[in-house]
Coordinates of C-alpha atoms in Angstrom, one line a residue:
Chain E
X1 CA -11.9 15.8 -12.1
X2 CA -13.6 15.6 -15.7
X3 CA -12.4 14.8 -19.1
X4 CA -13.9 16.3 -22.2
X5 CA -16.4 13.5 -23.8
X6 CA -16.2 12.5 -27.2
X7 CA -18.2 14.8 -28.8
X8 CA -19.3 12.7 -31.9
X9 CA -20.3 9.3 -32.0
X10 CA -17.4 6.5 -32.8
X11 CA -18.3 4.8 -35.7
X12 CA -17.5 1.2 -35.1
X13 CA -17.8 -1.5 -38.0
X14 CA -15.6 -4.2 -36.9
X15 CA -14.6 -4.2 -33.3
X16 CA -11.0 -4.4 -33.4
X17 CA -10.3 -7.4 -31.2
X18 CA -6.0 -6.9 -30.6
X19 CA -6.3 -4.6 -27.4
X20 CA -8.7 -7.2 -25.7
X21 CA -5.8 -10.0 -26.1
X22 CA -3.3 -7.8 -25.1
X23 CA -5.3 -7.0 -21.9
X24 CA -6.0 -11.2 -21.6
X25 CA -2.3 -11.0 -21.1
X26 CA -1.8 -9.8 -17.8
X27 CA -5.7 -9.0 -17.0
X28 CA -7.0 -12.4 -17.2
X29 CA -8.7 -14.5 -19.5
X30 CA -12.3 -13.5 -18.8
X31 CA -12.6 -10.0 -19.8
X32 CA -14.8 -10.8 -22.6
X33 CA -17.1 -12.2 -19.6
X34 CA -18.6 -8.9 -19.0
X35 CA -22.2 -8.6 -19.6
X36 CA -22.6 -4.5 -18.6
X37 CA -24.5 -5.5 -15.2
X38 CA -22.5 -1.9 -13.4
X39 CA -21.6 -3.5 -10.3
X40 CA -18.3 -3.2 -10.4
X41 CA -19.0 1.0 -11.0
X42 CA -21.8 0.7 -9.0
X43 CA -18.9 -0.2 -6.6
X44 CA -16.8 1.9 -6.7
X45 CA -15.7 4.4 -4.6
X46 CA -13.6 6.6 -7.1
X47 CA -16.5 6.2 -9.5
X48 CA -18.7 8.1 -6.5
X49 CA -16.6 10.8 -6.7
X50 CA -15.3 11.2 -10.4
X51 CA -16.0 10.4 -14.1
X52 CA -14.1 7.3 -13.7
X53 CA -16.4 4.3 -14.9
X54 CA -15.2 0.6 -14.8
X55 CA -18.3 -0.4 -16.9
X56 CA -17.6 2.0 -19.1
X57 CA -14.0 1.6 -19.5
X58 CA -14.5 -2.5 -19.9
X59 CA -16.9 -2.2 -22.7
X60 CA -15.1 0.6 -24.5
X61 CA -12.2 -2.6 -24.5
X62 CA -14.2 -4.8 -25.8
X63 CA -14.8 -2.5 -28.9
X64 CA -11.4 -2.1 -29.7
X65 CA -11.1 1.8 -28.8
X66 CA -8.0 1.3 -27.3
X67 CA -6.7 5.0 -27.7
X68 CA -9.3 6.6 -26.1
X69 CA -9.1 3.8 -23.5
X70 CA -5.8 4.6 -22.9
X71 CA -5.4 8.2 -23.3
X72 CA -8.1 9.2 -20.7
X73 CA -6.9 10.7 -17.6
X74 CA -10.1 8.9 -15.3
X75 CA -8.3 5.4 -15.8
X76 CA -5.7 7.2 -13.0
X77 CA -8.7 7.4 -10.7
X78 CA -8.8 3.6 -9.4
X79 CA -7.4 3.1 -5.9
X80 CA -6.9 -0.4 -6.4
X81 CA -9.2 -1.4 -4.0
X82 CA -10.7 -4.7 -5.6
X83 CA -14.0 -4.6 -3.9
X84 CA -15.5 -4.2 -8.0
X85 CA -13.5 -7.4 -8.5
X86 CA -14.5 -9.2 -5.1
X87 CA -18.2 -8.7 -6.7
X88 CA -18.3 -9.0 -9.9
X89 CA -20.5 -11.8 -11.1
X90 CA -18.5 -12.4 -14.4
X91 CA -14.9 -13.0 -12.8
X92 CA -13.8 -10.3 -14.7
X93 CA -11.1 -9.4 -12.2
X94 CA -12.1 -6.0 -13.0
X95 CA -9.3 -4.6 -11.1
X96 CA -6.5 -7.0 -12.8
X97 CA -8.2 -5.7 -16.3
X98 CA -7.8 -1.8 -15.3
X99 CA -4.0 -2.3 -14.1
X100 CA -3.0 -4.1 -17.2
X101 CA -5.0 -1.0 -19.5
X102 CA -2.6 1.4 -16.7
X103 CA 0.8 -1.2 -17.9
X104 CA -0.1 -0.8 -21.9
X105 CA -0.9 3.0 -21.7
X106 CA 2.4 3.5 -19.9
X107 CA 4.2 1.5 -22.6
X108 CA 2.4 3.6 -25.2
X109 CA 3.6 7.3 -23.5
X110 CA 0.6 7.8 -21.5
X111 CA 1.7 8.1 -17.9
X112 CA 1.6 11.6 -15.2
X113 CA 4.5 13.7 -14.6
X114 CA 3.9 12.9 -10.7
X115 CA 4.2 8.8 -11.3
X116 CA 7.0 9.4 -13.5
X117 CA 8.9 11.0 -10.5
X118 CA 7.6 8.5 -8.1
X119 CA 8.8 5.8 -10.6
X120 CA 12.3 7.5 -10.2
X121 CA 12.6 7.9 -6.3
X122 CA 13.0 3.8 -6.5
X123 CA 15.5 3.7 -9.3
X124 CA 17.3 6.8 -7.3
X125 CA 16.9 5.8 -3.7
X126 CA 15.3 2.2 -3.5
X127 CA 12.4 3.5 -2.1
X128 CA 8.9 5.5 -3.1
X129 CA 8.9 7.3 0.0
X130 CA 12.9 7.9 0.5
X131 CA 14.6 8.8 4.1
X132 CA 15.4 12.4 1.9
X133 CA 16.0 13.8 4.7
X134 CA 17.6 14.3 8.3
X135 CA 14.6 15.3 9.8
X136 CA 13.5 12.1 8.7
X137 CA 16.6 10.1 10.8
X138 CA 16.0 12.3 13.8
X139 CA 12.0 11.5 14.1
X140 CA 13.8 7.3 14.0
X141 CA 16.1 8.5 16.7
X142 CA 13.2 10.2 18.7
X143 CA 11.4 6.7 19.1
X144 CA 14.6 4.6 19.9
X145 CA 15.1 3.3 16.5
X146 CA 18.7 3.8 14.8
X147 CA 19.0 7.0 12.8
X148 CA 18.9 4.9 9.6
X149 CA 16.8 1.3 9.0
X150 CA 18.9 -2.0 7.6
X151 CA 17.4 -1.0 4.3
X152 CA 18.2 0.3 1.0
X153 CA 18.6 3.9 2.4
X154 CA 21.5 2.9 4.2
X155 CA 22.4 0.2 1.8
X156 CA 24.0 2.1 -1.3
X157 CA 25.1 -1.4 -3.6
X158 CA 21.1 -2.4 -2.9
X159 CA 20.4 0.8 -5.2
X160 CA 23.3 -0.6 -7.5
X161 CA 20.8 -3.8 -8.0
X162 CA 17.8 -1.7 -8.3
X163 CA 19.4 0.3 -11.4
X164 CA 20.4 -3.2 -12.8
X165 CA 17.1 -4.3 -12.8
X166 CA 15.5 -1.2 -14.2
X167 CA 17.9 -0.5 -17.0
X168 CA 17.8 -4.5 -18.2
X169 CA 14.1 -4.2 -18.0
X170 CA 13.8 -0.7 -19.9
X171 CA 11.6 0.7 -17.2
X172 CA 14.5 3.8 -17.0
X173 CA 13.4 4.7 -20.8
X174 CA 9.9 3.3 -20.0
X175 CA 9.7 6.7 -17.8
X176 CA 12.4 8.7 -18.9
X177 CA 14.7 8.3 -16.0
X178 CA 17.7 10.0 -17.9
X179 CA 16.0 12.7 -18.7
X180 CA 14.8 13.6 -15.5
X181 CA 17.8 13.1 -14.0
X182 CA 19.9 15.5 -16.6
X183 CA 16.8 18.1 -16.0
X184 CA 16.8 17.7 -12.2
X185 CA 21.0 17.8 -12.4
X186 CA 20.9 21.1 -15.0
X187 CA 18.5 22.7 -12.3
X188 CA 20.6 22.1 -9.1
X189 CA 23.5 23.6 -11.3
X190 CA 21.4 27.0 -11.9
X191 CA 20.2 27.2 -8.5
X192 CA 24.5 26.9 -7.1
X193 CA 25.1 29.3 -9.6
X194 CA 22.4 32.0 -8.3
X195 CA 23.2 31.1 -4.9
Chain N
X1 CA 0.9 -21.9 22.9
X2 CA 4.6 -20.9 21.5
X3 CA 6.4 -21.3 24.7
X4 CA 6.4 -25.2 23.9
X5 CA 7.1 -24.1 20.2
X6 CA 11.0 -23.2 19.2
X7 CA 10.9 -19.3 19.2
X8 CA 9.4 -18.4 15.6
X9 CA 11.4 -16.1 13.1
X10 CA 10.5 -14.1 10.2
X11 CA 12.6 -11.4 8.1
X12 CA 11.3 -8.2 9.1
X13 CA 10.1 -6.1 5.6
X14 CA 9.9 -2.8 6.5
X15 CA 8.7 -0.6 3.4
X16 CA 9.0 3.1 2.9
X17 CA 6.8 4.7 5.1
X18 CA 7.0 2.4 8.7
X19 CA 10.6 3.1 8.6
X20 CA 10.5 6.4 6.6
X21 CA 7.9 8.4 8.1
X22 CA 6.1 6.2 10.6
X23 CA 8.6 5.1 12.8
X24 CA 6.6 4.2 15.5
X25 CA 5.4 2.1 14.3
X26 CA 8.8 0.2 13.8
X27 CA 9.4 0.3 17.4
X28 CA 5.9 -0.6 18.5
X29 CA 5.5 -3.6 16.7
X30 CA 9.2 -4.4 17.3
X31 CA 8.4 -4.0 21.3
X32 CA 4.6 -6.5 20.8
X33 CA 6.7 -9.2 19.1
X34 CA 9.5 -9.4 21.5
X35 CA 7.1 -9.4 24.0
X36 CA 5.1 -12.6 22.4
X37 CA 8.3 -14.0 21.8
X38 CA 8.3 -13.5 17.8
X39 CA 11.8 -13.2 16.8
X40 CA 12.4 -10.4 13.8
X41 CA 15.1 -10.6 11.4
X42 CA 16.6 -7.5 9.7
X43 CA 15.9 -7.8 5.9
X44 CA 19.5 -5.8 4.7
X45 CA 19.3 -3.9 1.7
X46 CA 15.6 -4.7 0.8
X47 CA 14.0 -1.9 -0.8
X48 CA 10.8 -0.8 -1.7
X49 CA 8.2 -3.5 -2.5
X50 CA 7.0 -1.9 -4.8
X51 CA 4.2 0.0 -4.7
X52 CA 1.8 -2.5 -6.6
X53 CA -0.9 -0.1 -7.8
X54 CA 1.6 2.3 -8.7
X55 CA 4.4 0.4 -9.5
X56 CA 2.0 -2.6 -11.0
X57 CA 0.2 -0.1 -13.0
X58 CA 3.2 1.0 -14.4
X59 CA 4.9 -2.2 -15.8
X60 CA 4.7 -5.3 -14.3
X61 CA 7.5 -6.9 -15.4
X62 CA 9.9 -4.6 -13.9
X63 CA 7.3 -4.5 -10.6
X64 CA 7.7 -8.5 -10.3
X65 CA 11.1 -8.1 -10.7
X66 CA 12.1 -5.5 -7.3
X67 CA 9.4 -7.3 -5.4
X68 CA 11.7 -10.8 -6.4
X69 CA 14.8 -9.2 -5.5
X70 CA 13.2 -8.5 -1.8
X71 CA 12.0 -12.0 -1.4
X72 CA 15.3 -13.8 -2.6
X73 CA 16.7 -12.0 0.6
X74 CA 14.7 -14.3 2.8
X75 CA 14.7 -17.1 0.5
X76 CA 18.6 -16.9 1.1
X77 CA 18.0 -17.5 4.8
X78 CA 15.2 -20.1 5.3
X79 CA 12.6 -18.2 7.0
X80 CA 8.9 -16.8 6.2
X81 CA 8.8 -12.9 5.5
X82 CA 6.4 -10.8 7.7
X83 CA 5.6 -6.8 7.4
X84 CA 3.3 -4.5 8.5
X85 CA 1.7 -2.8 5.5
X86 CA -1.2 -3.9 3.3
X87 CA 0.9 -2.4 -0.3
X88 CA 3.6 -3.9 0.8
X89 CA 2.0 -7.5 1.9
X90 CA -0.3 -7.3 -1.6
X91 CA 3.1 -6.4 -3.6
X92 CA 5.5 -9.3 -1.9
X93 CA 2.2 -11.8 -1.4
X94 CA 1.1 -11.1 -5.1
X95 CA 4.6 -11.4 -6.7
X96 CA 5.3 -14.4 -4.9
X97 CA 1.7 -15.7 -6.0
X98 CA 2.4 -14.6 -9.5
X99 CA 5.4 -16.0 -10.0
X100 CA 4.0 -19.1 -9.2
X101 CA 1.7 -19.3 -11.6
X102 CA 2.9 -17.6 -14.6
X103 CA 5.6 -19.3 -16.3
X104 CA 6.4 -17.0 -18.5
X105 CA 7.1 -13.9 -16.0
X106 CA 9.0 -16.2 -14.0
X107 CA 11.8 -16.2 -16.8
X108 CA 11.1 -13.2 -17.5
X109 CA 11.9 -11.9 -13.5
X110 CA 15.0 -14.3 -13.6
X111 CA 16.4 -13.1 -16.6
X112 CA 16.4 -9.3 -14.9
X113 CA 17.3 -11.3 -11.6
X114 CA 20.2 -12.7 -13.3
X115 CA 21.5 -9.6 -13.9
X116 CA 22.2 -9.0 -10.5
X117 CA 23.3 -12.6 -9.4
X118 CA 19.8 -13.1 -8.0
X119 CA 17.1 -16.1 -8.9
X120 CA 13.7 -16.2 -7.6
X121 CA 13.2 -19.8 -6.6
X122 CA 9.8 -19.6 -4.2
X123 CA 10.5 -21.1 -1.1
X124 CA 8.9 -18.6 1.4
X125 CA 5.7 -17.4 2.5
X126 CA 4.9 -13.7 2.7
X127 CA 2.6 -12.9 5.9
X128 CA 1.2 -9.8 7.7
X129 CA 1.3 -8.8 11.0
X130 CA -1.9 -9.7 11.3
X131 CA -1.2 -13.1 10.1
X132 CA 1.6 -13.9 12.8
X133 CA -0.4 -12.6 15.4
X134 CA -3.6 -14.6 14.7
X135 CA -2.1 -17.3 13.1
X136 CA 1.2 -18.1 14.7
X137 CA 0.6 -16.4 17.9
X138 CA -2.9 -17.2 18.6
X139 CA -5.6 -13.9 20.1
X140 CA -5.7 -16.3 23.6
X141 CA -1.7 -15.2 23.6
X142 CA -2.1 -11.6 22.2
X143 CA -4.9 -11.8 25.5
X144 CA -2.4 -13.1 28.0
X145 CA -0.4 -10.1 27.6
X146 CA -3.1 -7.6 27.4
X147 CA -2.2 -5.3 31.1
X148 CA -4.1 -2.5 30.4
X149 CA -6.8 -2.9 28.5
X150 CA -8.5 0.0 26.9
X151 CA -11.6 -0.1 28.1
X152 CA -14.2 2.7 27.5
X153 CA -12.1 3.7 24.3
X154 CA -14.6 3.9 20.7
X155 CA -12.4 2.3 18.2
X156 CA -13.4 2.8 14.8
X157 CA -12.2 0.4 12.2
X158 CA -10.1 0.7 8.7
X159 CA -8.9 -2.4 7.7
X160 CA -8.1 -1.0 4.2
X161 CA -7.8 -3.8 1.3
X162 CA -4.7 -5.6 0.2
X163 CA -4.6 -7.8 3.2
X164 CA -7.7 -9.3 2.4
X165 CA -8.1 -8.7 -1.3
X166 CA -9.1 -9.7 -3.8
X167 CA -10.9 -12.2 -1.3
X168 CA -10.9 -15.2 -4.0
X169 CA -7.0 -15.3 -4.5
X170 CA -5.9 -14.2 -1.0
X171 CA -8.3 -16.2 1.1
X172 CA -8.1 -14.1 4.3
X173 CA -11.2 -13.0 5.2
X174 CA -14.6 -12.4 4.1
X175 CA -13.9 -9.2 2.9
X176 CA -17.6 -8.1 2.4
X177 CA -17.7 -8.9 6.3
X178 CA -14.4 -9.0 7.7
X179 CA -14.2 -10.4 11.3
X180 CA -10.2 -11.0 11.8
X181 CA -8.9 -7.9 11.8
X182 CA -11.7 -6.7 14.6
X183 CA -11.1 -10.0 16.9
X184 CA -7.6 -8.8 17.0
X185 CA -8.2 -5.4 17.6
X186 CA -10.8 -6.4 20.2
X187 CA -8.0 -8.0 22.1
X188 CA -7.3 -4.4 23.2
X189 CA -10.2 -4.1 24.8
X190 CA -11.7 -1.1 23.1
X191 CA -15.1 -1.2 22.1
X192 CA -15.7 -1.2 18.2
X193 CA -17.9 1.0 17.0
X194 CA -19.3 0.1 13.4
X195 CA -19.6 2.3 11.0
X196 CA -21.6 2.6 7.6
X197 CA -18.2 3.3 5.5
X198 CA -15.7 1.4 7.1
X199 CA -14.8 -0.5 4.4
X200 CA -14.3 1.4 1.8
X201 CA -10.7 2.5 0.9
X202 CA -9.0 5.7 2.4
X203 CA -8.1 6.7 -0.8
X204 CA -4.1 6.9 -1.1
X205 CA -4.2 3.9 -3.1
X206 CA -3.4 2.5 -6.8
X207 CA -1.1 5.7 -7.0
X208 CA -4.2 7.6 -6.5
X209 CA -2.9 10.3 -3.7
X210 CA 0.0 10.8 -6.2
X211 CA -2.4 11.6 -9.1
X212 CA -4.5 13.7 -7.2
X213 CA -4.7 15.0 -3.7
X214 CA -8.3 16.2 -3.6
X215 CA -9.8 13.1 -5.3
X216 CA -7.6 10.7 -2.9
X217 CA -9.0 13.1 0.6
X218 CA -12.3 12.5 -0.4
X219 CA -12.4 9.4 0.1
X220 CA -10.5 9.8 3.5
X221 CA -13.4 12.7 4.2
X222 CA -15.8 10.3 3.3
X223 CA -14.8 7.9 6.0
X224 CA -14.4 10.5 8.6
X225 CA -18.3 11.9 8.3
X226 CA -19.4 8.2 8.3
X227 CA -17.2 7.9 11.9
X228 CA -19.5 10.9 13.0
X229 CA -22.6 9.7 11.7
X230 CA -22.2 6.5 14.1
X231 CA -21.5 8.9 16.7
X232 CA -17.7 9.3 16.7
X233 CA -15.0 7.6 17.8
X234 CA -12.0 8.0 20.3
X235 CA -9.6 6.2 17.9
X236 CA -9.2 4.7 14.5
X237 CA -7.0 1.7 14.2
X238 CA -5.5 0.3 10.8
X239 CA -3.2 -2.8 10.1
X240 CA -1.4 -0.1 7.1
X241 CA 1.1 2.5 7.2
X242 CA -0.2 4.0 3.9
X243 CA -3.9 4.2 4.8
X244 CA -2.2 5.2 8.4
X245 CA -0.6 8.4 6.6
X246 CA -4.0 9.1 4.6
X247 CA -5.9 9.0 7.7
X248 CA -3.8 10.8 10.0
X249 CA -1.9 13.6 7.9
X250 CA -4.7 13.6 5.9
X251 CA -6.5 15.3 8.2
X252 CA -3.9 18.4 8.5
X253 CA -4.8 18.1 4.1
X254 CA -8.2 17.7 4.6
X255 CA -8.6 21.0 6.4
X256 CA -6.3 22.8 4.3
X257 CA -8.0 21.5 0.9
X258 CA -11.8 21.4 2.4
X259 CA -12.1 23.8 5.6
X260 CA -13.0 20.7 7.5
X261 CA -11.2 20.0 10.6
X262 CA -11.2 16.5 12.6
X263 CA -9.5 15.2 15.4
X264 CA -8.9 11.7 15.0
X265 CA -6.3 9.9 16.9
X266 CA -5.1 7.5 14.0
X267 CA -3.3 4.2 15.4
X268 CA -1.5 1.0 13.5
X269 CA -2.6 -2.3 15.5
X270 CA 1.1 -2.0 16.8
X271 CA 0.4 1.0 18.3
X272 CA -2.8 -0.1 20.0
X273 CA -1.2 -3.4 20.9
X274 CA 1.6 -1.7 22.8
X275 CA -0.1 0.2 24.3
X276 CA -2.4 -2.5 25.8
X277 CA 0.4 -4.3 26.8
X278 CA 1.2 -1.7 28.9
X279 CA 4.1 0.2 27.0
X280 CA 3.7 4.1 27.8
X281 CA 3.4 5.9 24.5
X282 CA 6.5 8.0 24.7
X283 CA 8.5 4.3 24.6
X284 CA 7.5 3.9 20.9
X285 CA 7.2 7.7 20.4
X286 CA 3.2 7.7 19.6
X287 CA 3.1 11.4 19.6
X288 CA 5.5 11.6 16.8
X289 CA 2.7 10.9 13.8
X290 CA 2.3 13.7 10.9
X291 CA -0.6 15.0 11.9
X292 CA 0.7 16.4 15.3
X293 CA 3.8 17.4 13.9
X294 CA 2.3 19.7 11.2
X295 CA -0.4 21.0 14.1
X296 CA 2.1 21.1 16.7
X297 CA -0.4 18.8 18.9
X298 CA -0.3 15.9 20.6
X299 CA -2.7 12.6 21.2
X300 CA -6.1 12.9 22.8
X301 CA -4.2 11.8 26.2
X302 CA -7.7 11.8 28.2
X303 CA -9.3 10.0 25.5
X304 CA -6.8 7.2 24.9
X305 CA -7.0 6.9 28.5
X306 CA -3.0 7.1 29.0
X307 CA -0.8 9.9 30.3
X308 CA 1.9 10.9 28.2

């Protein structure tokens, strides 16, 4: 649950002010409204349980340290649950601010093996949580519900769309979809030919 | 209130895990709306929302973009989108918002849109359950058809967060005191038991359970001793699927990560609606959630107050 802490101090002259603009972007314009008071980590309900600080994470932003910003696992540790933003005095839209940190880290290579293959059960299936299997069909039989809902997972040209979307948008090389699927396709081979 | 009103319609957005791994609650809230008269149109070939802390976090762009392609399916018909998960609300809600607003990831969406023969134009509005029931509905309807009301069952809370924030831009509720979600719930005629932690989020969130297990069950932990501190409860009722999952299989997790076992009965407001409206449990398949699957157990019959 912890990440190593920078073990000298960072020297900063200048603060470097391009990270803050590129989080105005998609963040919101009043980032720079933060004036350190903790209530958003004060908050926070991840920040109760791990080393991940809002307060923290804001005011390293302002500085300019983008890659430690961006590189440190605790930025994965916010649920999204807006109650820092619903009280912030500042309008930061705290929240808004940490997600678009989340969008530029991804774009920069930082993202978890376990999002990348939650990113790619959409782009194969249309969905996050697929109907993978026929357990799955039978428990939506069991309740009186056809064995297979009107969406995507009975729907094969709605994936079609889906892969349009994420190959014009570059989110498959955003999170390596390729490569997970030759990896996942090479393994499936080794396991036929033990079998 | 409606009878005088032509029968309302709204596309039906499913998700992934109503229709995936919850499916009772499918059939329950597609048994309350027929019985208020709420007409639910399938939504054919939408697909996941998605995800906006996980998919949001990940890239926007392309996260604006899927959650445009789902609403151009009920732009195409003319009517107003309802579903009955808080991700899946904030995802559709947001996008729709977003879109809006921000000019430049408008062309942005269309230009991926395009792509597919799609354009996002805005025409419809995205609503929860919750919303249809309270606003279109009315509670004095949801009353009317209350048959057997709950009565002596504790019913702690979760109303979880992306129905109701962030309160400035969605306007729902007070979220610091939220009083919608328990005047609907009280329709039931369960008694609401506060307690200290109810608002706080279960956890699965903002691609959070994905991440890490343990950190995301804490939370859910958290909540459960907060239940027992205010003297327990006989049920806990949520308007989301996800927090539904986090709370209910969580459970089964929380015992196998902690050593901590608790036996909550976990309910969507379908659920608890049907069931006050007299459906028997077994019509909508109540027993079928996670957590007595993986224990091979069933609902707290004698607590509920209904027989299997």
């Amino acid at each position: 649950m912890t990440s190593p802490e920078t073990e000298s101090a960072v020297i900063i002259d200048e603060p470097d002010t391009s990270f803050v603009e590129m989080i105005k972007r998609t963040g919101g314009p009043n980032v720079q409204n933060c004036f350190q008071c903790g209530t958003c980590s004060g908050s926070c309900p991840a920040g109760a349980r791990t080393n991940y600080l809002v307060r923290l994470i804001i005011r390293k932003a302002l500085l300019g340290l983008k890659e430690e910003v961006i590189s440190a696992p605790e930025l994965w540790y916010c649920t999204t649950c807006y109650t820092c933003q619903d009280r912030c005095p500042q309008e930061v839209n705290p929240t808004d601010v940490i997600k678009a940190i989340r969008n530029i880290a991804v774009a920069e290579g930082y993202m978890l093996d376990n999002h990348r293959k939650t990113a790619a059960k959409v782009v194969d299936a249309g969905h996050a949580v697929p109907l993978d299997k026929d357990t799955w069909r039978k428990l939506r039989e069991s309740v009186g519900l056809e064995p297979v809902p009107p969406n995507a997972s009975g729907n094969p040209w709605a994936i079609e769309e889906i892969r349009k979307i994420t190959r014009k948008s570059g989110f498959d090389s955003l999170i390596g979809y390729e490569e997970m699927r030759r990896a996942a396709e090479e393994k499936a081979r080794q396991k036929a030919k033990k079998g | 209130m409606i009878s005088r009103m032509a029968r309302p319609k709204f596309y039906h957005f499913l998700g992934c895990i109503i229709p995936h791994r919850y499916p009772s609650i499918e059939r329950a809230a597609r048994l309350v709306f027929e019985d208020l008269g709420v007409e639910l149109l399938d939504m054919v070939g939408a697909t996941c929302c998605p995800a906006p802390g996980v998919f949001g976090s990940f890239d926007r762009v392309t996260w604006a973009s899927i959650a445009a392609r789902n609403l151009t399916i009920a732009e195409a018909g003319g009517h107003p989108i309802t579903t009955g998960c808080n991700g899946c609300f904030a995802s559709l809600w947001d996008a729709n918002h977003e879109l809006h607003v921000d000019e430049e990831l408008r062309k942005r969406v269309n230009e991926n849109l395009a792509e597919i023969g799609r354009e996002f134009k805005g025409t419809i509005e995205v609503t929860h359950y919750v919303d249809v029931l309270v606003n279109t509905v009315g509670l004095d309807e949801v009353r009317r058809h209350v048959v057997r009301p709950l009565e002596g069952v504790r019913m702690a809370l979760h109303p979880g967060c992306h129905w109701m924030r962030p309160r400035a831009l969605k306007k729902k509720d007070n979220s610091e005191r939220p009083r919608i979600f328990r005047e609907l719930c009280e329709t039931s005629g369960a008694e609401y038991v506060p307690y200290k932690d109810e608002l706080i989020c279960c956890g699965a969130g903002g691609a959070v359970r994905t991440a890490d297990l343990k950190v995301s069950l804490d939370f859910t932990k958290q909540k459960f001793e907060s239940i027992e501190e205010a003297g327990g409860a006989d049920i806990i009722v949520t308007p989301c699927p996800f927090c539904e999952l986090q709370l209910d299989l969580g459970q089964v997790e929380i015992q196998k990560n902690f050593g901590v076992e608790f036996t909550y009965d976990v309910l969507h407001v379908m659920e608890l609606l049907a069931l006050a409206f007299g459906h028997e449990p077994g019509e909508f398949g109540l027993k079928t959630h996670l957590q007595y699957l993986q224990r091979k157990s069933e609902p707290r019959w004698e607590r509920l107050g209904v027989k299997a």
